[in-house]
Short mmCIF file of N, CA and C in Angstrom, two decimals:
data_model
loop_
_atom_site.label_atom_id
_atom_site.label_comp_id
_atom_site.label_asym_id
_atom_site.label_seq_id
_atom_site.Cartn_x
_atom_site.Cartn_y
_atom_site.Cartn_z
N UNK C 1 1.25 -1.17 -0.09
CA UNK C 1 -0.09 0.07 -0.23
C UNK C 1 0.34 1.32 0.26
N UNK C 2 0.81 2.68 -0.29
CA UNK C 2 1.74 4.24 -1.16
C UNK C 2 1.02 4.31 0.03
N UNK C 3 2.28 5.02 0.37
CA UNK C 3 2.19 5.87 1.40
C UNK C 3 1.14 7.49 1.66
N UNK C 4 0.50 7.17 2.34
CA UNK C 4 -0.89 8.45 2.07
C UNK C 4 -0.60 9.64 1.32
N UNK C 5 1.19 10.37 1.51
CA UNK C 5 1.00 12.06 0.71
C UNK C 5 1.75 11.47 -0.60
N UNK C 6 1.75 10.72 -1.15
CA UNK C 6 2.05 10.21 -2.07
C UNK C 6 0.64 10.58 -2.70
N UNK C 7 -0.89 10.85 -2.71
CA UNK C 7 -2.31 11.34 -3.08
C UNK C 7 -2.21 12.56 -3.13
N UNK C 8 -2.00 13.21 -4.77
CA UNK C 8 -2.15 14.18 -5.26
C UNK C 8 -3.31 14.88 -4.20
N UNK C 9 -4.10 14.18 -4.04
CA UNK C 9 -5.62 15.12 -3.56
C UNK C 9 -5.37 15.40 -2.39
N UNK C 10 -4.54 14.53 -1.74
CA UNK C 10 -5.01 14.94 0.65
C UNK C 10 -3.59 16.24 0.47
N UNK C 11 -1.70 16.79 -0.54
CA UNK C 11 -1.84 16.98 -0.44
C UNK C 11 -2.15 18.79 -0.02
N UNK C 12 -1.65 19.51 1.59
CA UNK C 12 -1.73 20.20 1.44
C UNK C 12 -1.78 21.42 -0.26
N UNK C 13 -3.01 22.03 0.48
CA UNK C 13 -2.81 24.00 -0.83
C UNK C 13 -1.71 24.83 -0.31
N UNK C 14 -0.39 24.70 -1.88
CA UNK C 14 0.32 25.99 -0.99
C UNK C 14 -0.94 27.29 -0.54
N UNK C 15 0.48 27.95 0.03
CA UNK C 15 -0.43 28.91 0.66
C UNK C 15 -0.90 30.31 -0.55
N UNK C 16 -0.10 30.29 -1.26
CA UNK C 16 0.07 31.35 -2.75
C UNK C 16 -1.51 31.20 -2.62
N UNK C 17 -1.39 30.29 -3.46
CA UNK C 17 -3.18 29.80 -3.70
C UNK C 17 -4.81 29.94 -2.90
N UNK C 18 -4.38 29.78 -0.92
CA UNK C 18 -5.20 30.01 -0.63
C UNK C 18 -5.16 31.45 -1.02
N UNK C 19 -4.56 32.27 -0.36
CA UNK C 19 -4.66 34.24 -0.35
C UNK C 19 -5.28 34.61 -1.09
N UNK C 20 -5.00 33.77 -2.62
CA UNK C 20 -5.51 34.60 -3.93
C UNK C 20 -7.24 33.93 -3.80
N UNK C 21 -7.30 33.18 -3.93
CA UNK C 21 -8.72 32.50 -3.35
C UNK C 21 -9.23 33.48 -2.41
N UNK C 22 -8.81 33.37 -1.21
CA UNK C 22 -9.49 34.72 -0.90
C UNK C 22 -9.11 36.35 -0.65
N UNK C 23 -8.53 36.83 -1.25
CA UNK C 23 -8.41 37.52 -1.76
C UNK C 23 -9.74 37.95 -2.59
N UNK C 24 -9.92 37.73 -3.44
CA UNK C 24 -11.08 36.56 -5.44
C UNK C 24 -11.90 36.81 -3.93
N UNK C 25 -12.73 36.54 -3.19
CA UNK C 25 -13.42 36.05 -2.52
C UNK C 25 -13.91 37.68 -1.50
N UNK C 26 -12.54 38.23 -1.40
CA UNK C 26 -12.94 39.25 -0.39
C UNK C 26 -13.87 40.71 -1.30
N UNK C 27 -13.21 40.50 -2.93
CA UNK C 27 -13.69 41.20 -3.87
C UNK C 27 -14.75 41.52 -3.96
N UNK C 28 -14.63 39.75 -4.09
CA UNK C 28 -16.49 39.13 -4.15
C UNK C 28 -18.10 39.36 -4.07
N UNK C 29 -17.05 39.45 -1.79
CA UNK C 29 -18.80 39.04 -1.06
C UNK C 29 -18.70 40.99 -1.01
N UNK C 30 -18.26 41.82 -1.89
CA UNK C 30 -18.38 43.08 -1.21
C UNK C 30 -18.53 44.63 -2.55
N UNK C 31 -19.46 43.53 -2.86
CA UNK C 31 -19.70 44.88 -4.56
C UNK C 31 -20.58 46.26 -4.24
N UNK C 32 -20.49 46.76 -5.54
CA UNK C 32 -21.68 47.60 -4.83
C UNK C 32 -22.85 47.73 -6.28
N UNK C 33 -23.79 49.15 -5.48
CA UNK C 33 -24.65 49.08 -6.25
C UNK C 33 -24.86 49.88 -7.61
N UNK C 34 -25.17 50.23 -8.01
CA UNK C 34 -25.10 50.46 -9.38
C UNK C 34 -26.18 50.45 -10.36
N UNK C 35 -26.82 51.80 -10.01
CA UNK C 35 -28.04 51.98 -11.61
C UNK C 35 -27.69 52.76 -12.64
N UNK C 36 -28.04 51.74 -13.83
CA UNK C 36 -27.84 52.27 -15.25
C UNK C 36 -28.71 52.46 -16.63
N UNK C 37 -29.00 53.74 -16.42
CA UNK C 37 -30.11 54.41 -17.43
C UNK C 37 -29.75 53.79 -19.28
N UNK C 38 -31.14 53.40 -19.53
CA UNK C 38 -30.47 52.81 -21.28
C UNK C 38 -31.23 53.43 -21.72
N UNK C 39 -31.45 53.90 -23.45
CA UNK C 39 -32.22 54.48 -24.24
C UNK C 39 -31.78 54.30 -25.28
N UNK C 40 -32.31 54.30 -26.32
CA UNK C 40 -32.22 54.16 -28.11
C UNK C 40 -33.61 54.51 -28.52
N UNK C 41 -32.80 55.75 -29.47
CA UNK C 41 -34.11 56.44 -30.75
C UNK C 41 -34.13 55.65 -32.18
N UNK C 42 -32.90 55.12 -31.80
CA UNK C 42 -32.45 54.22 -34.47
C UNK C 42 -32.55 52.82 -34.38
N UNK C 43 -33.26 52.71 -34.76
CA UNK C 43 -33.09 51.03 -35.50
C UNK C 43 -34.34 50.14 -34.15
N UNK C 44 -34.06 49.16 -34.71
CA UNK C 44 -34.46 48.27 -33.23
C UNK C 44 -34.21 48.43 -32.03
N UNK C 45 -35.13 49.28 -31.28
CA UNK C 45 -35.09 49.81 -29.98
C UNK C 45 -35.43 48.94 -29.20
N UNK C 46 -35.62 47.92 -29.81
CA UNK C 46 -36.13 47.17 -27.78
C UNK C 46 -34.95 46.16 -28.00
N UNK C 47 -34.72 45.70 -29.18
CA UNK C 47 -34.11 44.68 -29.04
C UNK C 47 -32.43 45.04 -28.88
N UNK C 48 -32.30 46.45 -29.09
CA UNK C 48 -30.88 46.86 -28.54
C UNK C 48 -31.11 47.50 -27.14
N UNK C 49 -32.03 47.76 -26.25
CA UNK C 49 -32.09 47.60 -25.15
C UNK C 49 -31.91 46.51 -25.20
N UNK C 50 -32.06 45.45 -24.88
CA UNK C 50 -31.95 43.54 -25.16
C UNK C 50 -30.28 43.40 -24.76
N UNK C 51 -29.67 43.46 -25.87
CA UNK C 51 -28.74 43.89 -26.65
C UNK C 51 -28.11 44.15 -25.08
N UNK C 52 -28.12 44.97 -24.40
CA UNK C 52 -27.26 46.55 -23.66
C UNK C 52 -27.40 45.51 -22.99
N UNK C 53 -28.50 44.76 -22.42
CA UNK C 53 -29.00 44.35 -20.42
C UNK C 53 -28.10 43.29 -20.62
N UNK C 54 -28.30 42.31 -21.68
CA UNK C 54 -27.51 41.47 -22.65
C UNK C 54 -25.94 41.24 -21.79
N UNK C 55 -25.37 42.39 -22.84
CA UNK C 55 -23.50 42.73 -21.99
C UNK C 55 -23.56 42.94 -20.65
N UNK C 56 -23.91 44.13 -20.79
CA UNK C 56 -23.98 44.10 -19.61
C UNK C 56 -23.14 42.99 -18.32
N UNK C 57 -24.69 42.20 -18.51
CA UNK C 57 -24.51 40.92 -18.17
C UNK C 57 -23.92 40.04 -18.65
N UNK C 58 -23.59 39.90 -19.23
CA UNK C 58 -22.25 38.90 -19.97
C UNK C 58 -20.83 39.26 -19.14
N UNK C 59 -20.21 40.96 -18.42
CA UNK C 59 -19.25 41.41 -18.04
C UNK C 59 -18.68 41.27 -17.30
N UNK C 60 -18.03 40.73 -16.67
CA UNK C 60 -17.08 40.16 -15.47
C UNK C 60 -17.19 40.87 -15.16
N UNK C 61 -17.58 40.79 -13.17
CA UNK C 61 -18.19 41.65 -12.14
C UNK C 61 -19.16 42.08 -11.78
N UNK C 62 -20.35 41.95 -13.20
CA UNK C 62 -21.05 42.70 -13.07
C UNK C 62 -22.54 41.65 -13.02
N UNK C 63 -23.32 42.24 -12.36
CA UNK C 63 -25.14 41.21 -11.97
C UNK C 63 -26.11 41.40 -12.69
N UNK C 64 -26.34 42.07 -12.82
CA UNK C 64 -27.80 42.65 -13.94
C UNK C 64 -29.13 41.55 -12.97
N UNK C 65 -29.69 42.71 -11.28
CA UNK C 65 -30.46 42.53 -10.40
C UNK C 65 -32.00 42.80 -10.81
N UNK C 66 -32.16 43.71 -11.92
CA UNK C 66 -33.08 44.25 -11.72
C UNK C 66 -33.76 44.89 -13.04
N UNK C 67 -34.14 44.95 -13.43
CA UNK C 67 -34.50 45.04 -14.98
C UNK C 67 -35.81 46.18 -15.01
N UNK C 68 -35.77 47.58 -15.56
CA UNK C 68 -37.25 48.59 -14.77
C UNK C 68 -38.84 48.27 -16.26
N UNK C 69 -40.06 48.96 -16.50
CA UNK C 69 -40.89 48.50 -17.61
C UNK C 69 -39.46 49.75 -18.70
N UNK C 70 -40.44 48.99 -19.69
CA UNK C 70 -39.88 50.25 -21.19
C UNK C 70 -40.58 51.85 -20.93
N UNK C 71 -39.66 52.19 -20.94
CA UNK C 71 -41.00 53.68 -21.67
C UNK C 71 -40.51 54.25 -22.80
N UNK C 72 -41.68 54.40 -23.25
CA UNK C 72 -41.20 55.49 -24.51
C UNK C 72 -41.53 56.97 -23.84
N UNK C 73 -40.29 57.41 -24.32
CA UNK C 73 -40.15 58.88 -24.27
C UNK C 73 -40.30 60.22 -25.64
N UNK C 74 -40.41 61.34 -26.20
CA UNK C 74 -40.30 61.92 -26.86
C UNK C 74 -38.72 62.50 -26.88
N UNK C 75 -38.23 62.75 -27.05
CA UNK C 75 -36.67 62.65 -27.77
C UNK C 75 -36.39 64.56 -26.45
N UNK C 76 -34.47 64.83 -25.78
CA UNK C 76 -35.50 65.99 -25.61
C UNK C 76 -34.48 66.90 -25.60
N UNK C 77 -34.81 67.54 -25.25
CA UNK C 77 -33.39 69.33 -25.88
C UNK C 77 -33.36 69.56 -27.57
N UNK C 78 -34.78 68.32 -28.70
CA UNK C 78 -35.03 68.93 -30.18
C UNK C 78 -36.23 68.77 -30.20
N UNK C 79 -36.39 69.58 -31.53
CA UNK C 79 -37.40 70.42 -31.76
C UNK C 79 -38.71 69.01 -31.28
N UNK C 80 -40.10 68.92 -31.44
CA UNK C 80 -40.37 68.12 -31.93
C UNK C 80 -40.74 67.65 -32.66
N UNK C 81 -41.04 65.81 -33.30
CA UNK C 81 -41.21 65.46 -34.51
C UNK C 81 -39.82 65.39 -35.75
N UNK C 82 -38.34 65.67 -34.90
CA UNK C 82 -37.82 65.99 -35.59
C UNK C 82 -36.43 64.87 -35.87
N UNK C 83 -37.16 63.80 -34.01
CA UNK C 83 -36.11 62.36 -34.49
C UNK C 83 -37.33 61.62 -33.78
N UNK C 84 -36.37 59.41 -34.15
CA UNK C 84 -37.83 59.64 -33.58
C UNK C 84 -37.93 59.25 -31.92
N UNK C 85 -38.31 58.69 -31.59
CA UNK C 85 -38.86 58.54 -29.49
C UNK C 85 -37.73 57.86 -28.93
N UNK C 86 -37.84 57.87 -28.12
CA UNK C 86 -36.86 57.18 -27.40
C UNK C 86 -37.68 55.60 -26.66
N UNK C 87 -36.81 54.89 -26.56
CA UNK C 87 -37.37 53.65 -24.96
C UNK C 87 -36.32 53.91 -24.64
N UNK C 88 -36.69 53.80 -22.86
CA UNK C 88 -35.86 54.34 -21.93
C UNK C 88 -35.57 53.26 -21.20
N UNK C 89 -35.27 52.69 -20.78
CA UNK C 89 -34.80 51.66 -19.27
C UNK C 89 -33.88 52.02 -18.00
N UNK C 90 -34.77 51.53 -17.01
CA UNK C 90 -33.18 51.68 -16.10
C UNK C 90 -32.25 50.04 -15.73
N UNK C 91 -31.78 49.75 -15.49
CA UNK C 91 -30.91 48.78 -14.41
C UNK C 91 -30.60 48.55 -13.43
N UNK C 92 -31.05 47.96 -12.37
CA UNK C 92 -30.17 47.71 -11.38
C UNK C 92 -28.35 46.49 -11.30
N UNK C 93 -27.44 46.79 -10.89
CA UNK C 93 -26.56 45.42 -10.84
C UNK C 93 -25.65 46.46 -10.13
N UNK C 94 -24.90 44.49 -9.80
CA UNK C 94 -24.60 44.54 -8.57
C UNK C 94 -22.83 44.45 -9.44
N UNK C 95 -22.31 45.43 -8.79
CA UNK C 95 -20.71 45.07 -9.26
C UNK C 95 -19.38 44.74 -8.52
N UNK C 96 -18.55 44.43 -8.62
CA UNK C 96 -16.84 44.63 -8.19
C UNK C 96 -16.36 45.76 -8.92
N UNK C 97 -16.60 46.12 -9.76
CA UNK C 97 -15.71 47.31 -11.07
C UNK C 97 -15.89 48.24 -10.38
N UNK C 98 -14.55 49.37 -10.28
CA UNK C 98 -14.67 50.48 -10.00
C UNK C 98 -15.91 51.54 -11.25
N UNK C 99 -16.35 53.28 -10.21
CA UNK C 99 -16.94 53.78 -11.68
C UNK C 99 -16.50 54.04 -12.92
N UNK C 100 -14.83 53.63 -12.61
CA UNK C 100 -14.36 53.90 -14.08
C UNK C 100 -14.41 52.13 -15.16
N UNK C 101 -14.46 51.48 -14.93
CA UNK C 101 -14.25 50.37 -15.49
C UNK C 101 -15.30 50.34 -16.30
N UNK C 102 -17.57 50.54 -14.88
CA UNK C 102 -17.83 50.00 -15.70
C UNK C 102 -18.19 50.97 -16.52
N UNK C 103 -17.95 52.61 -16.86
CA UNK C 103 -17.74 53.73 -17.43
C UNK C 103 -17.44 53.27 -19.16
N UNK C 104 -15.96 52.72 -18.47
CA UNK C 104 -15.68 51.94 -19.78
C UNK C 104 -16.42 50.75 -20.55
N UNK C 105 -17.00 50.08 -20.54
CA UNK C 105 -18.20 48.88 -20.35
C UNK C 105 -19.18 49.47 -21.34
N UNK C 106 -19.53 50.26 -20.89
CA UNK C 106 -20.99 50.80 -20.98
C UNK C 106 -20.30 52.02 -22.32
N UNK C 107 -18.83 52.16 -22.46
CA UNK C 107 -18.62 53.25 -23.93
C UNK C 107 -18.63 51.50 -24.93
N UNK C 108 -18.53 51.02 -24.71
CA UNK C 108 -18.25 49.32 -25.74
C UNK C 108 -19.04 49.07 -26.34
N UNK C 109 -20.58 49.25 -25.22
CA UNK C 109 -21.35 48.36 -25.40
C UNK C 109 -21.99 49.55 -26.41
N UNK C 110 -21.91 51.40 -26.02
CA UNK C 110 -22.35 51.85 -27.55
C UNK C 110 -21.96 51.48 -28.97
N UNK C 111 -20.51 51.81 -28.23
CA UNK C 111 -19.66 51.77 -29.50
C UNK C 111 -20.02 49.88 -30.81
N UNK C 112 -20.68 48.76 -29.15
CA UNK C 112 -20.28 48.31 -30.53
C UNK C 112 -22.43 48.19 -30.31
N UNK C 113 -22.84 49.12 -30.70
CA UNK C 113 -24.22 49.17 -31.37
C UNK C 113 -23.74 50.57 -32.41
N UNK C 114 -22.73 50.97 -32.87
CA UNK C 114 -22.32 51.71 -33.74
C UNK C 114 -22.81 53.12 -32.72
N UNK C 115 -22.46 53.59 -31.74
CA UNK C 115 -23.28 54.89 -31.47
C UNK C 115 -22.90 56.36 -32.22
N UNK C 116 -23.17 57.23 -32.43
CA UNK C 116 -22.13 58.00 -33.00
C UNK C 116 -22.71 59.45 -32.54
N UNK C 117 -21.89 59.68 -32.28
CA UNK C 117 -22.17 61.38 -31.55
C UNK C 117 -20.81 62.02 -31.69
N UNK C 118 -23.14 62.24 -32.75
CA UNK C 118 -22.43 63.64 -34.17
C UNK C 118 -22.46 65.16 -33.05
N UNK C 119 -23.90 64.69 -32.60
CA UNK C 119 -23.83 66.42 -32.29
C UNK C 119 -25.32 65.72 -30.95
N UNK C 120 -25.21 66.97 -29.87
CA UNK C 120 -25.52 66.60 -28.33
C UNK C 120 -26.68 67.14 -28.78
N UNK C 121 -27.36 65.90 -27.93
CA UNK C 121 -28.99 65.19 -27.99
C UNK C 121 -29.45 64.72 -29.46
N UNK C 122 -28.04 64.87 -30.82
CA UNK C 122 -28.80 63.35 -31.61
C UNK C 122 -29.07 62.16 -31.28
N UNK C 123 -29.92 61.08 -31.91
CA UNK C 123 -30.34 60.94 -32.05
C UNK C 123 -29.21 59.32 -31.86
N UNK C 124 -29.76 58.89 -30.93
CA UNK C 124 -28.34 57.46 -31.11
C UNK C 124 -28.94 56.22 -30.75
N UNK C 125 -27.88 55.17 -31.10
CA UNK C 125 -29.02 53.12 -31.25
C UNK C 125 -28.85 53.36 -29.93
N UNK C 126 -27.68 53.65 -29.57
CA UNK C 126 -27.75 53.02 -27.63
C UNK C 126 -27.03 54.34 -26.88
N UNK C 127 -27.92 54.63 -25.68
CA UNK C 127 -26.95 55.48 -24.31
C UNK C 127 -26.79 54.29 -23.36
N UNK C 128 -25.85 54.38 -22.85
CA UNK C 128 -25.55 53.89 -21.51
C UNK C 128 -24.93 54.89 -21.06
N UNK C 129 -25.82 55.11 -19.15
CA UNK C 129 -25.40 56.13 -19.02
C UNK C 129 -26.24 55.24 -17.19
N UNK C 130 -24.35 55.76 -16.15
CA UNK C 130 -24.12 55.64 -15.64
C UNK C 130 -24.92 56.44 -14.48
N UNK C 131 -25.99 56.51 -13.33
CA UNK C 131 -26.85 57.11 -12.85
C UNK C 131 -26.81 57.38 -12.14
N UNK C 132 -26.14 56.25 -10.88
CA UNK C 132 -25.12 56.36 -9.37
C UNK C 132 -24.72 55.11 -9.26
N UNK C 133 -24.13 55.73 -8.48
CA UNK C 133 -23.00 54.05 -7.98
C UNK C 133 -23.07 54.46 -6.19
N UNK C 134 -23.14 53.40 -5.32
CA UNK C 134 -23.18 52.76 -4.20
C UNK C 134 -23.91 54.99 -4.20
N UNK C 135 -23.59 55.41 -2.94
CA UNK C 135 -23.97 56.86 -2.60
C UNK C 135 -22.43 57.90 -2.72
N UNK C 136 -21.65 57.44 -3.98
CA UNK C 136 -20.60 58.41 -4.57
C UNK C 136 -21.17 59.59 -5.43
N UNK C 137 -20.71 60.72 -4.53
CA UNK C 137 -20.65 61.79 -5.44
C UNK C 137 -19.46 62.34 -5.60
N UNK C 138 -19.56 62.57 -7.30
CA UNK C 138 -18.13 62.95 -7.69
C UNK C 138 -18.50 63.88 -8.68
N UNK C 139 -18.00 64.87 -8.96
CA UNK C 139 -17.39 66.21 -10.28
C UNK C 139 -16.97 66.04 -10.76
N UNK C 140 -15.56 65.08 -11.20
CA UNK C 140 -15.76 65.03 -11.99
C UNK C 140 -15.49 64.71 -13.55
N UNK C 141 -15.27 65.93 -14.60
CA UNK C 141 -15.79 65.89 -16.08
C UNK C 141 -16.27 64.69 -16.24
N UNK C 142 -14.99 63.73 -16.58
CA UNK C 142 -14.90 62.17 -17.36
C UNK C 142 -16.09 60.93 -17.35
N UNK C 143 -16.68 61.27 -15.70
CA UNK C 143 -17.75 60.53 -14.66
C UNK C 143 -18.28 61.50 -13.78
N UNK C 144 -19.20 62.11 -14.08
CA UNK C 144 -19.80 63.31 -12.62
C UNK C 144 -21.01 62.04 -12.18
N UNK C 145 -21.15 61.51 -11.18
CA UNK C 145 -21.57 60.54 -10.00
C UNK C 145 -22.52 61.67 -9.28
N UNK C 146 -23.79 61.82 -8.82
CA UNK C 146 -24.72 60.45 -9.61
C UNK C 146 -24.79 61.31 -11.24
N UNK C 147 -25.16 61.19 -11.44
CA UNK C 147 -25.47 61.64 -12.86
C UNK C 147 -25.91 63.37 -12.97
N UNK C 148 -25.69 64.05 -13.61
CA UNK C 148 -26.42 65.91 -13.27
C UNK C 148 -27.25 66.06 -13.69
N UNK C 149 -28.11 65.05 -14.49
CA UNK C 149 -29.22 65.60 -15.15
C UNK C 149 -30.66 64.63 -14.04
N UNK C 150 -29.94 63.59 -14.08
CA UNK C 150 -30.80 62.57 -13.25
C UNK C 150 -32.27 62.82 -12.19
N UNK C 151 -32.12 63.59 -11.02
CA UNK C 151 -32.60 64.17 -11.32
C UNK C 151 -34.34 65.02 -11.63
N UNK C 152 -33.65 64.81 -12.58
CA UNK C 152 -34.60 66.31 -13.53
C UNK C 152 -34.89 65.86 -14.17
N UNK C 153 -35.09 64.99 -14.47
CA UNK C 153 -35.21 63.66 -15.68
C UNK C 153 -36.37 62.75 -15.65
N UNK C 154 -37.88 62.59 -15.88
CA UNK C 154 -39.42 62.07 -16.36
C UNK C 154 -38.59 60.34 -16.54
N UNK C 155 -37.32 60.33 -17.16
CA UNK C 155 -37.72 59.32 -18.75
C UNK C 155 -36.42 58.38 -17.64
N UNK C 156 -36.29 59.39 -16.81
CA UNK C 156 -34.96 58.59 -16.11
C UNK C 156 -35.07 57.84 -14.35
N UNK C 157 -36.59 59.22 -13.20
CA UNK C 157 -36.91 58.62 -12.16
C UNK C 157 -38.21 57.61 -12.51
N UNK C 158 -39.33 57.81 -14.01
CA UNK C 158 -40.14 56.81 -13.57
C UNK C 158 -39.36 55.44 -13.49
N UNK C 159 -38.29 55.18 -15.12
CA UNK C 159 -37.93 53.31 -14.76
C UNK C 159 -37.50 53.66 -13.71
N UNK C 160 -36.79 54.51 -12.40
CA UNK C 160 -36.15 54.21 -11.59
C UNK C 160 -36.81 53.68 -10.10
N UNK C 161 -37.81 54.37 -10.75
CA UNK C 161 -38.54 54.13 -9.45
C UNK C 161 -39.85 52.80 -9.41
N UNK C 162 -39.72 52.46 -11.25
CA UNK C 162 -40.42 51.56 -10.58
C UNK C 162 -39.19 50.14 -10.68
N UNK C 163 -38.10 50.05 -10.50
CA UNK C 163 -36.58 48.60 -10.33
C UNK C 163 -36.64 49.31 -8.65
N UNK C 164 -36.67 50.41 -8.65
CA UNK C 164 -36.01 50.86 -6.72
C UNK C 164 -37.02 51.53 -6.13
N UNK C 165 -37.53 51.10 -5.59
CA UNK C 165 -38.76 52.40 -4.95
C UNK C 165 -38.96 53.06 -4.16
N UNK C 166 -37.40 52.56 -3.20
CA UNK C 166 -36.89 53.06 -2.10
C UNK C 166 -36.09 54.03 -2.66
N UNK C 167 -35.23 54.22 -3.70
CA UNK C 167 -33.83 54.10 -4.31
C UNK C 167 -33.31 56.04 -4.08
N UNK C 168 -32.23 56.26 -3.89
CA UNK C 168 -32.10 56.96 -3.05
C UNK C 168 -30.63 57.96 -5.05
N UNK C 169 -31.42 59.23 -4.91
CA UNK C 169 -30.23 59.48 -5.78
C UNK C 169 -29.63 60.29 -4.96
N UNK C 170 -28.30 59.88 -4.63
CA UNK C 170 -26.99 60.51 -4.05
C UNK C 170 -27.02 62.37 -3.62
N UNK C 171 -27.56 62.39 -2.66
CA UNK C 171 -26.80 63.97 -2.12
C UNK C 171 -28.11 65.28 -3.00
N UNK C 172 -29.12 64.47 -3.57
CA UNK C 172 -30.13 64.70 -4.41
C UNK C 172 -31.71 64.64 -3.58
N UNK C 173 -31.82 63.31 -2.86
CA UNK C 173 -32.71 62.71 -2.53
C UNK C 173 -33.70 61.70 -2.94
N UNK C 174 -35.02 61.00 -2.23
CA UNK C 174 -34.94 60.22 -2.25
C UNK C 174 -35.92 60.24 -3.42
N UNK C 175 -35.32 59.20 -4.53
CA UNK C 175 -36.18 58.90 -6.16
C UNK C 175 -37.61 59.13 -6.26
N UNK C 176 -38.43 58.75 -5.17
CA UNK C 176 -40.10 58.86 -5.59
C UNK C 176 -40.44 60.67 -5.27
N UNK C 177 -39.33 60.66 -4.53
CA UNK C 177 -39.66 62.49 -4.44
C UNK C 177 -39.02 63.47 -5.28
N UNK C 178 -38.38 63.29 -5.57
CA UNK C 178 -37.61 63.61 -7.09
C UNK C 178 -38.40 63.26 -8.05
N UNK C 179 -39.43 62.35 -8.33
CA UNK C 179 -40.16 62.26 -9.51
C UNK C 179 -41.48 63.04 -9.14
N UNK C 180 -41.82 63.10 -7.95
CA UNK C 180 -43.19 63.59 -7.92
C UNK C 180 -43.26 64.73 -8.28
N UNK C 181 -42.14 65.55 -8.23
CA UNK C 181 -41.68 67.10 -8.13
C UNK C 181 -41.40 67.50 -9.85
N UNK C 182 -41.57 66.47 -10.89
CA UNK C 182 -40.79 66.20 -11.91
C UNK C 182 -42.15 66.68 -13.03
N UNK C 183 -41.90 66.70 -14.48
CA UNK C 183 -43.05 66.24 -15.62
C UNK C 183 -42.69 65.13 -15.88
N UNK C 184 -43.27 64.11 -16.46
CA UNK C 184 -43.57 63.03 -16.72
C UNK C 184 -44.51 63.02 -17.90
N UNK C 185 -44.74 64.65 -18.52
CA UNK C 185 -45.82 64.20 -19.98
C UNK C 185 -44.13 64.11 -21.06
N UNK C 186 -45.13 62.56 -21.68
CA UNK C 186 -44.17 62.68 -22.91
C UNK C 186 -44.01 61.16 -22.68
N UNK C 187 -43.25 60.75 -21.19
CA UNK C 187 -42.97 59.70 -20.36
C UNK C 187 -43.78 57.86 -20.39
N UNK C 188 -44.14 58.04 -21.77
CA UNK C 188 -45.24 56.59 -21.68
C UNK C 188 -44.65 55.54 -21.43
N UNK C 189 -45.03 54.87 -20.49
CA UNK C 189 -45.22 53.50 -19.87
C UNK C 189 -45.48 52.04 -21.00
N UNK C 190 -44.41 51.16 -21.99
CA UNK C 190 -44.93 49.86 -23.06
C UNK C 190 -45.40 49.22 -22.02
N UNK C 191 -46.36 48.89 -21.86
CA UNK C 191 -46.44 47.60 -21.14
C UNK C 191 -46.16 46.64 -22.12
N UNK C 192 -46.76 46.93 -23.47
CA UNK C 192 -47.15 45.23 -24.30
C UNK C 192 -45.12 45.15 -25.07
N UNK C 193 -44.48 45.82 -24.22
CA UNK C 193 -42.98 45.73 -24.34
C UNK C 193 -42.34 45.46 -22.19
N UNK C 194 -41.01 44.37 -23.26
CA UNK C 194 -40.60 43.64 -22.47
C UNK C 194 -39.17 43.34 -22.00
N UNK C 195 -38.62 43.69 -21.87
CA UNK C 195 -36.66 43.93 -21.51
C UNK C 195 -36.65 42.43 -20.52
N UNK C 196 -36.29 41.31 -20.32
CA UNK C 196 -35.60 40.07 -20.67
C UNK C 196 -34.53 40.90 -19.49
N UNK C 197 -34.66 39.67 -17.38
CA UNK C 197 -33.52 39.72 -17.09
C UNK C 197 -33.15 38.41 -17.65
N UNK C 198 -31.06 39.02 -17.57
CA UNK C 198 -30.40 37.58 -17.81
C UNK C 198 -30.66 36.30 -17.19
N UNK C 199 -30.66 35.11 -17.68
CA UNK C 199 -30.43 33.68 -17.09
C UNK C 199 -29.54 33.78 -15.82
#
């Protein structure tokens, strides 16, 4: 009979491996909540929104936990009828990524859908906006948190309230109160449309 220590299944795990596993576990056990706004007014808008949700779920370190109903919204800041209407939605994710990496991922998803930034408030295939990240308040011009106009836009606050009724816009107050204070004219819930939570 062979001595037990030659059996690789009973060899002690090297301490370096244990440390790596522990370090990874600490990261995974401390994820942050982030709220992301999605909007599309070109092409197959619903399919594009769903594609963005799926790509976010496929991102290492990101888990999509809740998806709002779809809203149809008149374009912001442009003449009525000059652009197609938007489909908007808000999702909540748990993430171990820092805000900068989450922003990079959002921009990569926009590029994957051929987002073109030619004019401010111009039509776009997809917009991926980080609305809030934990309770971070930052005026960094690359990524201002929370989103600088989230608290005054009905098309952001209505789906945000659906997905997180107790939600807070950091530094601005409860989503429910902010929603009650803004106009939701031209912001229409589309009960006939649905985004799927990734499996």
